[in-house]
Amino acid sequence: MLKSILAHLPAGFPWKDRIVYFDTIDSTNTRAKALAQEGAPHGTILIAGQQTAGRGRLGRTFQSPGNMGVYLSVILRPECPPEQLMHLTCAAAVAMCDAVEEAAGFRPGLKWTNDLVVGKKKLGGILTELSVAPHTGLVLYAIIGIGINCSQTPADFPPELQDMATSLSAAGASIDRAAVAAAMIRALHRMDIALLTKKDMLMDAYRTDCITLGQDVVVLRGEETHYGKALSVDDDGGLVVALRDGETKTVTSGEVSVRGMYGYV
Ligand code: BTN
């Protein structure tokens, strides 16, 4: 697999010698954190054929069955305070739309904040984790973990996910997982170059891809449920929602989950 991925990257690609492949791992994000703490350089990429403890947002698990998806984490070391990286997950999400479009021939949408969707079903997700150096207040490392379902049939998903989850092949693409992984790596590298200097461009692209905008949504925060309409995404990736009681609220991805009024999207 690693050989095929490398074959899809241009000669001289700067992160080429920093890609590590695991047949099976607990979680590429968990391992990336350990490597980052040991000093792994900017651009280190971990890819797994299978994860036994794949992690999703808000403490959820991410189903990562063997050789059916791309499970990938990248370690970045942008030298800035964390406040300058509020848009990181949005930028990564746009990069993943670019990667899928390049590898599979169609562009997925983004369900705020970081789910890739096609045909109203989830194709993949992103989990971003940040560590800040206490002495400088600057980012020590950021880990962006991405899982994209590639070859699952509907029956491969657990029954409770079958109405909500899809894969590239179920969406009609004939896929090569190595080509998908390489497209993801190239897109992450382009994103990294633009990250701190082209924030406006990245967020405009995010708003274009975000299918949540204009939708009636349910905002779930713990036991609380709020109904409203998604109006916009602010420059930090917060979702601005007009609630039914007339209040306008900006919600951030770490605290709430947003559903469509009539289902997952
Ligand atoms: C979500 O949908 O809530 C986020 C899912 C993120 C899954 C990816 S797979 C690679 C990386 N390793 C993990 O344990 N999680 C991320």
XYZ file of C-alpha atoms and ligand atoms in Angstrom:
281
model
C 0.000 0.000 0.000
C 2.757 2.487 0.964
C 4.541 1.861 -2.334
C 1.367 2.566 -4.318
C 0.697 5.732 -2.325
C 4.250 6.974 -2.937
C 3.877 6.196 -6.646
C 0.944 8.660 -6.758
C 2.999 11.521 -5.268
C 5.130 13.829 -7.422
C 8.913 13.431 -7.359
C 10.363 15.694 -4.711
C 7.127 15.885 -2.747
C 8.383 17.339 0.548
C 6.494 14.989 2.915
C 7.368 11.827 0.940
C 9.863 10.437 3.467
C 7.572 11.148 6.426
C 4.762 8.731 5.590
C 4.295 5.719 7.841
C 1.876 2.882 7.032
C 0.356 0.460 9.553
C -1.707 -2.598 8.588
C -3.546 -2.340 11.917
C -3.355 0.289 14.618
C -5.592 1.449 17.465
C -5.986 4.988 16.111
C -3.739 6.996 13.796
C -4.591 10.133 15.807
C -3.587 8.495 19.095
C -0.302 7.261 17.593
C 0.316 10.620 15.905
C -0.011 12.338 19.285
C 2.598 10.017 20.785
C 4.949 10.599 17.838
C 4.404 14.370 17.972
C 5.292 14.352 21.673
C 8.495 12.467 20.778
C 9.364 15.217 18.265
C 8.085 13.873 14.912
C 8.472 16.645 12.303
C 5.874 18.792 10.559
C 4.287 16.803 7.737
C 4.570 13.371 9.372
C 1.714 11.254 8.042
C 0.297 8.057 9.501
C -1.979 5.830 7.446
C -3.633 2.605 8.547
C -5.336 -0.237 6.736
C -7.534 -0.743 9.764
C -8.128 0.941 13.142
C -9.247 -1.011 16.187
C -10.118 2.094 18.214
C -10.798 4.806 15.620
C -11.945 7.989 17.324
C -14.502 10.543 16.185
C -15.634 13.923 17.485
C -17.305 14.342 20.865
C -15.863 11.067 22.162
C -17.558 8.940 19.525
C -15.945 5.955 17.817
C -15.161 5.905 14.105
C -15.765 2.558 12.395
C -12.545 1.708 10.550
C -12.859 -1.768 9.022
C -9.893 -3.418 7.315
C -8.952 -2.138 3.857
C -12.294 -0.460 3.250
C -11.322 3.118 3.946
C -8.442 5.554 4.217
C -7.597 6.337 7.851
C -4.952 9.030 7.944
C -3.474 11.561 10.372
C -1.014 14.350 9.684
C 1.117 16.154 12.246
C 1.484 19.899 11.610
C 3.594 22.330 13.579
C 2.389 25.825 12.625
C 4.213 28.359 14.750
C 1.320 30.496 15.938
C -1.066 30.906 18.833
C -4.076 28.549 18.781
C -6.452 31.495 18.118
C -4.966 31.728 14.618
C -5.979 28.148 13.876
C -9.692 28.316 14.558
C -10.274 27.669 10.866
C -8.038 24.581 10.729
C -10.785 21.964 10.604
C -12.695 23.941 7.964
C -9.543 24.260 5.852
C -8.905 20.513 6.178
C -12.515 19.784 5.226
C -12.198 21.834 2.013
C -8.913 20.061 1.265
C -10.694 16.719 1.617
C -13.424 17.824 -0.802
C -10.635 18.687 -3.259
C -9.022 15.275 -2.688
C -12.240 13.317 -3.228
C -13.047 15.342 -6.325
C -9.590 14.624 -7.720
C -9.619 10.890 -6.909
C -13.270 9.969 -7.363
C -14.568 12.517 -9.855
C -17.281 14.135 -7.722
C -17.185 16.770 -5.017
C -18.776 15.884 -1.678
C -20.559 18.472 0.436
C -19.683 19.410 4.006
C -22.126 19.025 6.830
C -20.992 21.567 9.399
C -18.491 21.298 10.756
C -16.419 18.472 9.407
C -18.458 15.634 7.913
C -17.995 14.861 4.230
C -21.363 13.940 2.774
C -22.728 12.639 -0.464
C -26.371 11.917 -1.204
C -27.261 13.053 2.351
C -25.055 10.340 3.859
C -21.724 10.555 5.671
C -18.705 9.660 3.572
C -16.061 10.600 6.094
C -15.119 12.721 9.055
C -12.302 14.787 10.498
C -10.957 14.934 14.041
C -8.549 17.785 14.773
C -6.534 17.811 17.988
C -4.241 20.583 19.174
C -1.495 20.819 21.768
C -0.278 24.177 23.073
C 3.113 24.728 24.755
C 2.388 26.092 28.240
C 5.539 28.245 28.369
C 5.032 30.053 25.038
C 1.287 29.768 24.503
C 2.075 28.735 20.911
C 0.835 25.622 19.150
C 3.187 22.696 19.749
C 1.465 20.479 17.234
C -1.865 20.012 15.502
C -3.093 16.620 14.401
C -5.670 16.349 11.654
C -7.171 12.879 11.445
C -9.372 11.967 8.514
C -11.350 8.861 7.762
C -12.931 8.369 4.334
C -15.106 5.341 3.593
C -13.969 3.852 0.300
C -15.331 0.438 -0.591
C -18.054 -0.416 1.935
C -21.337 -1.695 0.592
C -24.429 -0.630 2.564
C -24.396 -4.042 4.310
C -20.854 -3.418 5.588
C -22.086 -0.649 7.883
C -23.620 -1.534 11.268
C -27.446 -1.503 11.039
C -27.719 1.737 13.037
C -25.476 3.539 10.495
C -26.901 2.096 7.290
C -29.253 5.042 6.667
C -26.556 7.576 7.470
C -23.270 6.263 6.052
C -21.933 5.757 2.564
C -18.641 5.111 0.771
C -16.996 6.277 -2.446
C -17.881 3.032 -4.218
C -21.470 3.056 -2.896
C -21.670 6.597 -4.302
C -20.683 5.265 -7.721
C -16.944 5.897 -7.912
C -14.504 3.212 -8.922
C -11.761 3.800 -6.427
C -8.188 2.923 -5.705
C -7.496 3.524 -1.999
C -3.857 4.383 -2.648
C -4.914 7.069 -5.148
C -7.421 8.447 -2.627
C -4.770 8.507 0.123
C -2.271 10.250 -2.167
C -4.873 12.844 -3.223
C -5.579 13.495 0.473
C -1.869 13.956 1.205
C -1.380 16.348 -1.745
C -4.442 18.360 -0.732
C -3.271 18.566 2.895
C 0.094 19.854 1.723
C -1.562 22.585 -0.402
C -3.770 23.472 2.566
C -0.740 23.724 4.836
C 0.880 26.243 2.485
C -2.263 28.422 2.431
C -3.240 27.934 6.076
C -1.943 31.117 7.694
C -1.808 33.408 4.661
C -5.038 32.647 2.753
C -7.549 32.249 5.534
C -10.268 34.261 3.763
C -9.970 32.157 0.621
C -10.154 28.915 2.628
C -13.208 30.046 4.588
C -14.981 31.252 1.428
C -14.352 27.825 -0.094
C -15.706 26.221 3.085
C -18.925 28.275 2.869
C -19.346 27.195 -0.748
C -19.021 23.492 0.158
C -21.084 23.673 3.368
C -24.514 22.163 2.713
C -25.742 23.046 6.216
C -26.164 26.727 5.313
C -29.788 27.686 4.783
C -30.984 24.430 6.381
C -33.347 24.001 9.294
C -31.190 22.435 11.989
C -31.376 20.940 15.448
C -28.546 22.000 17.763
C -27.815 19.407 20.449
C -25.755 20.420 23.470
C -25.831 17.724 26.156
C -29.469 17.440 27.185
C -30.401 20.766 25.514
C -32.082 20.844 22.107
C -32.520 24.035 20.070
C -34.258 24.409 16.707
C -33.303 27.034 14.155
C -31.974 27.889 10.722
C -28.257 27.837 9.853
C -27.459 31.342 8.563
C -23.708 31.465 8.055
C -20.294 30.255 9.122
C -18.106 32.895 10.751
C -14.372 33.332 10.083
C -13.494 30.998 12.966
C -15.739 28.208 11.685
C -18.586 28.901 14.142
C -22.090 28.186 12.852
C -24.454 31.147 13.148
C -27.971 29.895 13.827
C -31.217 31.892 13.954
C -33.136 30.162 16.730
C -36.916 29.907 16.682
C -37.245 32.212 19.696
C -35.650 35.021 17.659
C -32.204 34.762 19.234
C -29.148 34.391 16.994
C -26.505 32.073 18.373
C -23.018 31.119 17.178
C -22.134 27.554 18.050
C -18.704 25.958 17.934
C -17.951 22.410 16.925
C -16.340 21.308 20.187
C -19.565 21.765 22.124
C -22.516 20.869 19.949
C -23.693 18.459 17.350
C -25.957 19.716 14.575
C -28.512 17.596 12.756
C -30.871 18.317 9.918
C -34.492 18.710 10.983
C -35.469 15.535 9.155
C -32.444 13.289 9.582
C -28.652 13.241 9.594
C -28.110 16.079 7.054
C -15.879 12.158 13.093
O -16.541 11.846 12.103
O -16.405 12.416 14.193
C -14.390 12.231 12.951
C -13.830 10.946 12.450
C -12.329 10.982 12.310
C -11.778 9.628 11.975
C -10.324 9.657 11.645
S -9.764 8.129 10.981
C -8.120 8.618 11.142
C -8.008 9.364 12.457
N -7.784 8.438 13.545
C -8.791 8.403 14.410
O -8.845 7.706 15.440
N -9.741 9.275 14.017
C -9.380 9.953 12.800
